[in-house]
């Protein structure tokens, strides 16, 4: 895989959906809890799959999970909803992932109650450092799969009962939601450049 393609990180390739996601979302700081929950659901769904597969199913997830309204999802009954959603073509039809989306919504709300917002909870793993944390990688091979922050956050979330949110998925979540900016040097979307 090339490091840069058409002036942007090579992982985005030339697929229009991937390019739009790279240019408009990936690496931009998200402070809104609804959007953070959306990415938590999507990143968890990705486990074992490609991110492009999940992006193509994003609208299906919005439909199946009440436009990522955490309170509505938390009220869903796993016993009946898992069976219903196993027939929904727009999402990854995996019983455990569906069940844990509902259960993770309840845990997400518990964190909101404890910290005031999920965003504030994430900040506790960055020790008041300015955000985003901007890395200076020149090649895709240099980008790590985890970080000390993703290790700590994933470990804490597992203690709180979250599933499908290991350190690698957590790091991808932090990249996607802009707590970490891993756009390569030379990428047109790098922090400080016009986007």
Coordinates of N, CA, C and O in Angstrom, one line a residue:
X1 N 0.8 -1.2 0.0 CA 0.0 0.0 0.0 C 0.9 1.2 0.0 O 1.8 1.3 0.8
X2 N 0.6 2.2 -0.9 CA 1.3 3.4 -0.9 C 1.0 4.3 0.3 O -0.1 4.3 0.8
X3 N 2.0 5.0 0.7 CA 1.9 5.9 1.9 C 0.9 7.0 1.6 O 0.1 7.3 2.5
X4 N 1.0 7.7 0.5 CA 0.2 8.8 0.1 C -0.4 8.5 -1.3 O 0.3 8.0 -2.2
X5 N -1.7 8.7 -1.4 CA -2.4 8.6 -2.7 C -3.2 9.8 -2.9 O -4.0 10.2 -2.1
X6 N -2.9 10.5 -4.0 CA -3.6 11.8 -4.3 C -3.5 12.8 -3.1 O -4.5 13.5 -2.8
X7 N -2.4 12.8 -2.5 CA -2.1 13.8 -1.4 C -2.7 13.5 -0.1 O -2.7 14.3 0.8
X8 N -3.2 12.3 0.1 CA -3.8 11.9 1.4 C -3.3 10.5 1.8 O -2.7 9.8 1.0
X9 N -3.6 10.2 3.1 CA -3.1 8.9 3.6 C -3.5 7.8 2.7 O -4.7 7.7 2.3
X10 N -2.5 6.9 2.4 CA -2.8 5.9 1.4 C -3.9 4.9 1.8 O -4.4 4.2 0.9
X11 N -4.2 4.7 3.0 CA -5.2 3.7 3.4 C -6.5 4.1 2.9 O -7.4 3.3 2.7
X12 N -6.7 5.4 2.6 CA -8.0 5.8 2.0 C -8.2 5.4 0.6 O -9.3 5.4 0.1
X13 N -7.1 5.2 -0.1 CA -7.2 4.7 -1.5 C -7.9 5.7 -2.4 O -7.8 6.9 -2.2
X14 N -8.8 5.2 -3.2 CA -9.5 6.0 -4.2 C -11.0 5.8 -4.1 O -11.8 6.4 -4.8
X15 N -11.5 4.9 -3.2 CA -12.9 4.7 -3.0 C -13.5 6.0 -2.5 O -13.1 6.5 -1.5
X16 N -14.5 6.5 -3.2 CA -15.1 7.8 -2.8 C -15.6 7.9 -1.4 O -15.4 8.9 -0.7
X17 N -16.2 6.8 -0.9 CA -16.7 6.8 0.5 C -15.5 6.9 1.5 O -15.6 7.7 2.5
X18 N -14.5 6.2 1.2 CA -13.3 6.2 2.1 C -12.6 7.5 2.0 O -12.2 8.1 3.0
X19 N -12.5 8.1 0.8 CA -11.9 9.4 0.6 C -12.6 10.5 1.4 O -12.1 11.3 2.1
X20 N -14.0 10.5 1.3 CA -14.8 11.5 2.0 C -14.6 11.3 3.5 O -14.5 12.3 4.2
X21 N -14.7 10.1 4.0 CA -14.5 9.8 5.4 C -13.1 10.4 5.9 O -13.0 11.1 6.9
X22 N -12.1 10.0 5.1 CA -10.7 10.5 5.5 C -10.7 12.0 5.5 O -10.1 12.6 6.4
X23 N -11.2 12.7 4.5 CA -11.1 14.1 4.4 C -12.0 14.9 5.3 O -11.6 16.0 5.8
X24 N -13.2 14.4 5.7 CA -14.2 15.1 6.5 C -14.3 14.7 7.9 O -14.8 15.5 8.7
X25 N -13.8 13.5 8.3 CA -14.1 13.0 9.6 C -12.8 12.5 10.3 O -12.6 12.9 11.5
X26 N -12.1 11.6 9.7 CA -11.0 11.0 10.4 C -10.0 12.0 11.0 O -9.5 12.8 10.2
X27 N -9.7 11.9 12.3 CA -8.7 12.8 12.9 C -9.2 14.1 13.3 O -8.5 14.9 13.8
X28 N -10.5 14.4 13.2 CA -11.1 15.7 13.6 C -11.7 15.4 15.0 O -12.5 14.5 15.2
X29 N -11.4 16.3 15.9 CA -11.8 16.1 17.3 C -13.3 16.2 17.5 O -13.9 17.1 17.0
X30 N -13.8 15.1 18.1 CA -15.3 15.0 18.4 C -15.5 15.2 19.9 O -14.8 14.5 20.7
X31 N -16.4 16.1 20.2 CA -16.7 16.4 21.6 C -18.1 16.0 22.0 O -18.5 16.0 23.1
X32 N -18.9 15.7 21.0 CA -20.3 15.4 21.1 C -20.5 13.9 21.5 O -20.0 13.1 20.7
X33 N -21.2 13.7 22.6 CA -21.3 12.3 23.0 C -22.1 11.4 22.1 O -21.8 10.2 22.0
X34 N -23.1 12.0 21.4 CA -23.8 11.1 20.4 C -22.9 10.6 19.3 O -23.0 9.4 18.9
X35 N -22.1 11.5 18.8 CA -21.1 11.1 17.8 C -20.1 10.1 18.3 O -19.7 9.2 17.7
X36 N -19.6 10.4 19.5 CA -18.7 9.5 20.2 C -19.3 8.1 20.3 O -18.6 7.1 20.1
X37 N -20.6 8.0 20.7 CA -21.2 6.7 20.8 C -21.4 6.1 19.5 O -21.2 4.8 19.3
X38 N -21.7 6.8 18.4 CA -21.8 6.3 17.1 C -20.4 5.6 16.7 O -20.4 4.5 16.3
X39 N -19.3 6.3 17.0 CA -18.0 5.7 16.6 C -17.7 4.5 17.5 O -17.1 3.5 17.0
X40 N -18.1 4.5 18.7 CA -17.9 3.4 19.6 C -18.6 2.1 19.0 O -18.1 1.0 19.0
X41 N -19.9 2.3 18.6 CA -20.7 1.2 18.0 C -20.0 0.7 16.7 O -19.8 -0.5 16.5
X42 N -19.6 1.7 15.9 CA -19.1 1.3 14.6 C -17.7 0.6 14.7 O -17.4 -0.4 14.1
X43 N -16.9 1.2 15.6 CA -15.5 0.6 15.8 C -15.7 -0.8 16.4 O -15.0 -1.8 16.0
X44 N -16.6 -1.0 17.3 CA -16.9 -2.3 17.9 C -17.4 -3.3 16.9 O -17.0 -4.5 16.9
X45 N -18.2 -2.8 16.0 CA -18.8 -3.7 14.9 C -17.7 -4.1 13.9 O -17.7 -5.2 13.3
X46 N -16.6 -3.3 13.8 CA -15.6 -3.6 12.9 C -14.7 -4.8 13.2 O -14.1 -5.4 12.4
X47 N -14.7 -5.1 14.5 CA -13.8 -6.2 15.0 C -13.8 -7.4 14.0 O -14.8 -8.0 13.7
X48 N -12.6 -7.6 13.4 CA -12.5 -8.7 12.4 C -12.9 -8.4 11.0 O -12.8 -9.2 10.1
X49 N -13.3 -7.2 10.7 CA -13.8 -6.7 9.4 C -13.0 -5.5 9.0 O -12.3 -4.9 9.8
X50 N -13.2 -5.1 7.7 CA -12.5 -3.9 7.2 C -13.4 -2.7 7.6 O -14.6 -2.8 7.7
X51 N -12.7 -1.5 7.8 CA -13.5 -0.3 8.1 C -14.4 0.1 7.0 O -15.5 0.6 7.2
X52 N -13.9 -0.1 5.7 CA -14.8 0.2 4.6 C -16.1 -0.6 4.6 O -17.2 0.0 4.3
X53 N -16.0 -1.8 5.0 CA -17.3 -2.6 5.2 C -18.2 -1.9 6.1 O -19.4 -1.8 5.9
X54 N -17.7 -1.4 7.3 CA -18.5 -0.8 8.3 C -19.1 0.6 7.7 O -20.2 0.9 7.9
X55 N -18.2 1.3 7.0 CA -18.7 2.6 6.5 C -19.8 2.4 5.5 O -20.8 3.2 5.5
X56 N -19.8 1.3 4.8 CA -20.9 1.0 3.8 C -22.2 0.6 4.5 O -23.2 0.7 4.0
X57 N -22.0 0.2 5.8 CA -23.2 -0.2 6.6 C -23.6 0.9 7.6 O -24.6 0.6 8.3
X58 N -23.0 2.0 7.5 CA -23.3 3.0 8.5 C -24.7 3.5 8.6 O -25.3 3.6 9.6
X59 N -25.3 3.6 7.4 CA -26.7 4.0 7.3 C -27.6 2.9 7.9 O -28.6 3.2 8.6
X60 N -27.3 1.7 7.7 CA -28.0 0.6 8.3 C -27.9 0.6 9.8 O -28.9 0.3 10.4
X61 N -26.8 0.9 10.3 CA -26.6 1.0 11.8 C -27.5 2.2 12.3 O -28.1 2.1 13.4
X62 N -27.5 3.3 11.6 CA -28.3 4.4 12.0 C -29.8 4.0 12.1 O -30.5 4.4 13.0
X63 N -30.2 3.3 11.1 CA -31.6 2.8 11.1 C -31.9 1.8 12.2 O -32.9 1.9 12.9
X64 N -31.0 0.8 12.3 CA -31.2 -0.3 13.3 C -31.1 0.2 14.7 O -31.8 -0.3 15.6
X65 N -30.3 1.2 15.0 CA -30.0 1.6 16.3 C -30.4 3.1 16.6 O -29.6 3.9 17.2
X66 N -31.6 3.4 16.2 CA -32.2 4.7 16.5 C -31.3 5.9 16.3 O -31.2 6.8 17.2
X67 N -30.6 6.0 15.2 CA -29.7 7.1 14.9 C -28.7 7.3 16.0 O -28.3 8.4 16.3
X68 N -28.3 6.2 16.7 CA -27.3 6.2 17.7 C -27.7 7.0 19.0 O -26.9 7.6 19.7
X69 N -29.0 7.1 19.2 CA -29.6 7.7 20.4 C -29.3 6.7 21.6 O -30.0 5.6 21.7
X70 N -28.3 7.0 22.4 CA -27.9 6.0 23.4 C -29.0 5.6 24.4 O -29.1 4.5 24.8
X71 N -29.9 6.6 24.7 CA -31.0 6.3 25.7 C -32.0 5.3 25.1 O -32.4 4.4 25.7
X72 N -32.3 5.5 23.8 CA -33.2 4.5 23.1 C -32.6 3.2 23.0 O -33.3 2.1 23.2
X73 N -31.3 3.1 22.7 CA -30.7 1.8 22.5 C -30.6 1.1 23.9 O -30.8 -0.1 24.0
X74 N -30.3 1.9 24.9 CA -30.2 1.3 26.3 C -31.5 0.7 26.7 O -31.6 -0.3 27.5
X75 N -32.7 1.2 26.2 CA -34.0 0.6 26.5 C -34.4 -0.6 25.7 O -35.4 -1.2 26.0
X76 N -33.6 -0.9 24.7 CA -33.9 -2.0 23.8 C -33.8 -3.3 24.6 O -32.9 -3.5 25.5
X77 N -34.6 -4.3 24.4 CA -34.6 -5.6 25.1 C -33.7 -6.5 24.3 O -34.0 -6.9 23.1
X78 N -32.5 -6.9 24.8 CA -31.6 -7.7 24.0 C -32.3 -9.0 23.5 O -32.0 -9.5 22.4
X79 N -33.1 -9.6 24.3 CA -33.7 -10.9 24.0 C -34.5 -10.8 22.7 O -34.4 -11.7 21.8
X80 N -35.3 -9.8 22.5 CA -36.1 -9.6 21.3 C -35.4 -8.9 20.2 O -35.5 -9.3 19.0
X81 N -34.6 -7.9 20.5 CA -33.9 -7.1 19.5 C -32.8 -7.9 18.8 O -32.7 -7.7 17.6
X82 N -32.1 -8.7 19.5 CA -31.1 -9.5 18.8 C -31.7 -10.3 17.7 O -31.2 -10.3 16.6
X83 N -32.8 -11.0 18.0 CA -33.4 -11.8 17.0 C -33.9 -11.0 15.8 O -33.7 -11.3 14.6
X84 N -34.5 -9.9 16.1 CA -35.1 -9.0 15.0 C -33.9 -8.4 14.2 O -34.0 -8.5 12.9
X85 N -32.8 -8.0 14.8 CA -31.7 -7.4 14.1 C -30.9 -8.4 13.3 O -30.1 -8.0 12.4
X86 N -31.0 -9.6 13.7 CA -30.3 -10.7 12.9 C -30.8 -10.8 11.5 O -30.2 -11.4 10.7
X87 N -32.0 -10.2 11.2 CA -32.5 -10.2 9.9 C -32.4 -8.9 9.2 O -32.9 -8.7 8.1
X88 N -31.6 -8.0 9.8 CA -31.4 -6.6 9.2 C -30.2 -6.7 8.3 O -29.1 -6.9 8.8
X89 N -30.4 -6.5 7.0 CA -29.3 -6.6 6.0 C -28.3 -5.5 6.2 O -27.2 -5.6 5.7
X90 N -28.7 -4.4 6.8 CA -27.8 -3.2 6.8 C -26.8 -3.2 7.9 O -26.0 -2.2 8.0
X91 N -26.7 -4.2 8.7 CA -25.7 -4.2 9.8 C -24.9 -5.6 9.7 O -25.3 -6.5 9.0
X92 N -23.9 -5.6 10.5 CA -23.2 -6.9 10.7 C -24.0 -7.8 11.5 O -24.3 -7.5 12.7
X93 N -24.5 -8.9 11.0 CA -25.4 -9.8 11.7 C -24.6 -10.8 12.5 O -24.4 -11.9 12.2
X94 N -24.2 -10.3 13.7 CA -23.4 -11.1 14.6 C -24.1 -10.9 16.0 O -24.3 -9.8 16.5
X95 N -24.7 -12.0 16.5 CA -25.5 -11.9 17.8 C -24.7 -11.2 18.9 O -25.3 -10.4 19.6
X96 N -23.5 -11.6 19.1 CA -22.7 -11.0 20.2 C -22.6 -9.5 20.0 O -22.7 -8.7 20.9
X97 N -22.2 -9.1 18.8 CA -22.0 -7.6 18.5 C -23.3 -6.9 18.7 O -23.3 -5.7 19.2
X98 N -24.4 -7.4 18.3 CA -25.7 -6.7 18.5 C -26.0 -6.6 20.0 O -26.4 -5.6 20.5
X99 N -25.9 -7.7 20.7 CA -26.2 -7.7 22.1 C -25.3 -6.7 22.8 O -25.8 -6.0 23.7
X100 N -24.0 -6.7 22.5 CA -23.1 -5.9 23.2 C -23.3 -4.4 22.8 O -23.0 -3.5 23.6
X101 N -23.8 -4.1 21.7 CA -24.2 -2.7 21.3 C -25.2 -2.2 22.3 O -25.1 -1.1 22.9
X102 N -26.2 -3.0 22.6 CA -27.3 -2.6 23.6 C -26.7 -2.5 25.0 O -26.9 -1.5 25.7
X103 N -25.9 -3.5 25.4 CA -25.3 -3.5 26.7 C -24.3 -2.4 26.9 O -24.2 -1.7 27.9
X104 N -23.5 -2.1 25.8 CA -22.5 -1.0 25.9 C -23.2 0.3 26.0 O -22.7 1.3 26.6
X105 N -24.4 0.5 25.4 CA -25.2 1.7 25.6 C -25.5 2.0 27.0 O -25.3 3.1 27.5
X106 N -25.8 1.0 27.8 CA -26.1 1.1 29.2 C -24.8 1.5 30.0 O -24.9 2.4 30.9
X107 N -23.7 0.9 29.6 CA -22.4 1.3 30.3 C -22.0 2.7 29.9 O -21.4 3.4 30.7
X108 N -22.2 3.1 28.6 CA -21.9 4.4 28.2 C -22.6 5.4 29.0 O -22.1 6.4 29.5
X109 N -23.9 5.2 29.3 CA -24.7 6.1 30.1 C -24.2 6.2 31.5 O -24.3 7.2 32.1
X110 N -23.8 5.0 32.0 CA -23.2 5.0 33.4 C -22.0 5.9 33.5 O -21.8 6.7 34.4
X111 N -21.1 5.9 32.4 CA -20.0 6.8 32.4 C -20.4 8.2 32.3 O -19.8 9.1 32.9
X112 N -21.4 8.5 31.4 CA -21.9 9.9 31.3 C -22.3 10.4 32.7 O -22.1 11.5 33.1
X113 N -23.0 9.6 33.4 CA -23.5 9.9 34.8 C -22.4 10.2 35.7 O -22.4 11.2 36.5
X114 N -21.4 9.4 35.7 CA -20.2 9.5 36.6 C -19.3 10.7 36.2 O -18.9 11.4 37.1
X115 N -19.1 10.9 34.9 CA -18.1 12.0 34.5 C -18.8 13.2 34.0 O -18.1 14.2 33.7
X116 N -20.1 13.2 33.8 CA -20.7 14.4 33.2 C -20.9 14.2 31.7 O -21.8 14.8 31.1
X117 N -20.0 13.5 31.0 CA -20.1 13.2 29.6 C -19.0 12.2 29.3 O -18.0 12.0 30.0
X118 N -19.2 11.5 28.2 CA -18.2 10.5 27.7 C -17.0 11.2 27.3 O -15.9 10.7 27.5
X119 N -17.1 12.3 26.7 CA -16.0 13.2 26.2 C -15.1 13.4 27.4 O -13.9 13.3 27.4
X120 N -15.6 13.9 28.6 CA -14.8 14.2 29.8 C -14.1 12.9 30.3 O -13.0 13.0 30.8
X121 N -14.8 11.8 30.1 CA -14.2 10.5 30.5 C -12.9 10.2 29.7 O -11.9 9.9 30.2
X122 N -13.0 10.4 28.4 CA -11.9 10.2 27.5 C -10.7 11.1 27.9 O -9.6 10.7 27.9
X123 N -11.0 12.4 28.2 CA -10.0 13.3 28.6 C -9.1 12.8 29.7 O -7.9 13.2 29.8
X124 N -9.7 12.0 30.6 CA -8.9 11.6 31.8 C -7.7 10.7 31.4 O -6.8 10.5 32.2
X125 N -7.7 10.2 30.2 CA -6.6 9.3 29.7 C -5.5 10.1 29.1 O -4.5 9.6 28.7
X126 N -5.7 11.4 28.9 CA -4.8 12.3 28.2 C -4.1 13.3 29.1 O -3.3 14.1 28.7
X127 N -4.3 13.2 30.4 CA -3.6 14.0 31.4 C -3.5 15.5 31.0 O -2.4 16.1 31.1
X128 N -4.6 16.1 30.6 CA -4.6 17.5 30.3 C -3.7 17.9 29.1 O -3.3 19.1 29.0
X129 N -3.3 17.0 28.3 CA -2.5 17.3 27.2 C -3.3 18.0 26.1 O -4.5 17.7 26.0
X130 N -2.7 18.9 25.4 CA -3.5 19.6 24.3 C -4.0 18.5 23.3 O -3.2 17.6 22.9
X131 N -5.2 18.7 22.8 CA -5.7 17.7 21.8 C -6.0 18.4 20.5 O -6.3 19.6 20.5
X132 N -5.8 17.7 19.4 CA -5.4 16.3 19.3 C -3.9 16.1 19.6 O -3.1 17.0 19.5
X133 N -3.6 14.9 20.0 CA -2.2 14.5 20.0 C -1.7 14.3 18.6 O -2.3 13.4 17.9
X134 N -0.8 15.1 18.1 CA -0.4 15.1 16.7 C 0.9 14.3 16.6 O 1.9 14.7 17.2
X135 N 0.8 13.1 15.9 CA 2.0 12.3 15.7 C 2.6 12.7 14.4 O 2.0 13.4 13.5
X136 N 3.9 12.4 14.2 CA 4.6 12.8 13.0 C 5.2 11.6 12.3 O 6.4 11.3 12.2
X137 N 4.3 10.9 11.7 CA 4.6 9.7 10.9 C 4.7 10.0 9.4 O 3.9 10.7 8.9
X138 N 5.7 9.4 8.8 CA 5.9 9.6 7.4 C 5.4 8.4 6.6 O 5.2 8.6 5.4
X139 N 5.3 7.3 7.2 CA 4.8 6.1 6.5 C 3.7 5.4 7.3 O 3.6 5.5 8.5
X140 N 2.8 4.7 6.5 CA 1.7 4.0 7.2 C 2.3 2.9 8.2 O 1.7 2.6 9.2
X141 N 3.4 2.3 7.8 CA 4.0 1.3 8.7 C 4.4 1.8 10.1 O 4.5 1.1 11.0
X142 N 4.6 3.1 10.2 CA 5.0 3.7 11.5 C 3.8 3.9 12.4 O 4.0 4.0 13.6
X143 N 2.6 3.9 11.9 CA 1.4 4.2 12.7 C 1.2 2.9 13.6 O 1.0 1.8 13.1
X144 N 1.1 3.1 14.9 CA 1.0 2.0 15.8 C -0.5 1.5 15.8 O -1.4 2.2 15.4
X145 N -0.6 0.3 16.4 CA -2.0 -0.3 16.5 C -2.6 0.1 17.8 O -3.8 0.0 18.0
X146 N -1.8 0.5 18.8 CA -2.2 0.8 20.1 C -1.4 2.0 20.7 O -0.3 2.3 20.1
X147 N -1.7 2.5 21.8 CA -0.9 3.5 22.5 C -1.1 3.3 24.0 O -2.0 2.6 24.4
X148 N -0.3 4.0 24.8 CA -0.5 3.9 26.3 C -2.0 4.4 26.6 O -2.6 3.8 27.5
X149 N -2.5 5.4 25.9 CA -3.8 5.9 26.2 C -4.9 4.8 25.9 O -5.8 4.6 26.6
X150 N -4.7 4.2 24.7 CA -5.7 3.2 24.3 C -5.7 2.0 25.2 O -6.7 1.4 25.5
X151 N -4.4 1.6 25.6 CA -4.3 0.5 26.5 C -5.1 0.8 27.8 O -5.8 -0.1 28.3
X152 N -4.8 2.0 28.4 CA -5.5 2.3 29.7 C -7.0 2.5 29.5 O -7.7 2.0 30.4
X153 N -7.4 3.1 28.5 CA -8.9 3.3 28.3 C -9.6 2.0 28.0 O -10.6 1.7 28.6
X154 N -9.0 1.1 27.2 CA -9.6 -0.2 26.9 C -9.7 -1.0 28.2 O -10.7 -1.6 28.5
X155 N -8.6 -1.0 29.0 CA -8.5 -1.8 30.2 C -9.6 -1.3 31.2 O -10.4 -2.1 31.8
X156 N -9.8 0.0 31.3 CA -10.8 0.6 32.2 C -12.2 0.3 31.7 O -13.1 -0.1 32.5
X157 N -12.4 0.3 30.4 CA -13.7 0.0 29.8 C -14.1 -1.4 30.0 O -15.2 -1.8 30.3
X158 N -13.1 -2.3 29.9 CA -13.4 -3.7 30.1 C -13.8 -4.0 31.5 O -14.7 -4.8 31.8
X159 N -13.1 -3.3 32.5 CA -13.5 -3.4 33.9 C -14.9 -2.9 34.1 O -15.6 -3.5 35.0
X160 N -15.4 -2.0 33.3 CA -16.7 -1.5 33.4 C -17.7 -2.3 32.7 O -18.9 -2.0 32.7
X161 N -17.2 -3.4 32.0 CA -18.1 -4.3 31.3 C -18.3 -4.2 29.8 O -19.1 -4.9 29.2
X162 N -17.6 -3.2 29.2 CA -17.7 -3.1 27.8 C -17.1 -4.3 27.1 O -16.1 -4.9 27.5
X163 N -17.7 -4.6 25.9 CA -17.2 -5.7 25.1 C -16.9 -5.2 23.7 O -17.4 -4.2 23.3
X164 N -16.0 -6.0 23.0 CA -15.6 -5.6 21.6 C -14.9 -4.2 21.6 O -15.2 -3.4 20.8
X165 N -14.1 -4.0 22.6 CA -13.4 -2.7 22.7 C -12.0 -2.9 23.3 O -11.6 -2.2 24.2
X166 N -11.2 -3.7 22.6 CA -9.8 -3.9 23.0 C -9.0 -2.7 22.7 O -9.4 -1.8 22.1
X167 N -7.7 -2.8 23.0 CA -6.8 -1.6 22.8 C -6.7 -1.2 21.3 O -6.6 0.0 21.0
X168 N -6.6 -2.2 20.4 CA -6.5 -1.9 19.0 C -7.8 -1.1 18.5 O -7.7 -0.1 17.8
X169 N -8.9 -1.6 18.9 CA -10.2 -1.0 18.5 C -10.3 0.4 19.2 O -10.7 1.4 18.6
X170 N -9.8 0.5 20.4 CA -9.8 1.7 21.1 C -8.9 2.8 20.4 O -9.3 3.9 20.3
X171 N -7.8 2.3 20.0 CA -6.9 3.3 19.3 C -7.5 3.8 18.0 O -7.4 4.9 17.7
X172 N -8.1 2.8 17.3 CA -8.8 3.2 16.0 C -9.9 4.3 16.3 O -10.1 5.2 15.6
X173 N -10.6 4.0 17.4 CA -11.6 5.0 17.9 C -11.0 6.3 18.2 O -11.6 7.4 17.8
X174 N -9.9 6.4 18.9 CA -9.3 7.7 19.2 C -8.7 8.4 18.0 O -8.8 9.6 17.9
X175 N -8.3 7.6 17.0 CA -7.9 8.2 15.7 C -9.1 8.8 15.0 O -9.1 9.9 14.5
X176 N -10.2 8.0 14.9 CA -11.4 8.4 14.1 C -12.0 9.6 14.7 O -12.5 10.5 14.0
X177 N -12.0 9.7 16.1 CA -12.7 10.8 16.7 C -11.7 12.0 17.0 O -12.1 12.9 17.7
X178 N -10.5 11.9 16.5 CA -9.6 13.1 16.5 C -8.9 13.3 17.8 O -8.3 14.4 18.0
X179 N -8.9 12.4 18.8 CA -8.1 12.6 20.0 C -6.6 12.4 19.6 O -5.7 13.0 20.3
X180 N -6.4 11.6 18.6 CA -5.1 11.4 18.0 C -5.1 11.8 16.5 O -6.1 11.4 15.8
X181 N -4.2 12.5 16.0 CA -4.1 12.8 14.6 C -2.9 12.1 14.0 O -1.8 12.4 14.2
X182 N -3.3 11.0 13.3 CA -2.2 10.2 12.7 C -2.2 10.4 11.2 O -1.7 9.5 10.4
X183 N -2.7 11.5 10.7 CA -2.5 11.8 9.2 C -1.0 11.9 9.0 O -0.3 12.5 9.8
X184 N -0.6 11.3 7.9 CA 0.8 11.3 7.6 C 1.4 12.7 7.3 O 0.6 13.5 6.8
X185 N 2.7 12.9 7.5 CA 3.3 14.1 7.1 C 3.1 14.1 5.6 O 3.2 13.1 4.9
X186 N 2.7 15.2 5.0 CA 2.4 15.4 3.6 C 1.0 15.2 3.2 O 0.6 15.5 2.1
X187 N 0.1 14.7 4.2 CA -1.3 14.5 3.9 C -2.0 15.8 3.9 O -1.7 16.7 4.8
X188 N -2.8 16.1 3.0 CA -3.5 17.4 2.9 C -4.5 17.6 4.1 O -4.9 18.7 4.3
X189 N -4.8 16.6 4.9 CA -5.7 16.7 6.0 C -5.0 16.8 7.4 O -5.6 16.8 8.4
X190 N -3.7 16.9 7.3 CA -2.9 17.0 8.6 C -3.3 18.2 9.4 O -3.6 19.2 8.8
X191 N -3.3 18.1 10.7 CA -3.6 19.2 11.6 C -2.7 20.4 11.2 O -1.6 20.3 10.9
X192 N -3.4 21.5 11.2 CA -2.7 22.8 10.8 C -2.8 23.1 9.4 O -2.6 24.2 9.0
X193 N -3.2 22.2 8.5 CA -3.4 22.4 7.1 C -4.9 22.7 6.9 O -5.8 22.3 7.6
X194 N -5.2 23.4 5.8 CA -6.6 23.7 5.4 C -7.2 22.4 5.0 O -6.7 21.6 4.3
X195 N -8.4 22.2 5.5 CA -9.2 21.0 5.2 C -10.4 21.3 4.4 O -11.1 22.2 4.8

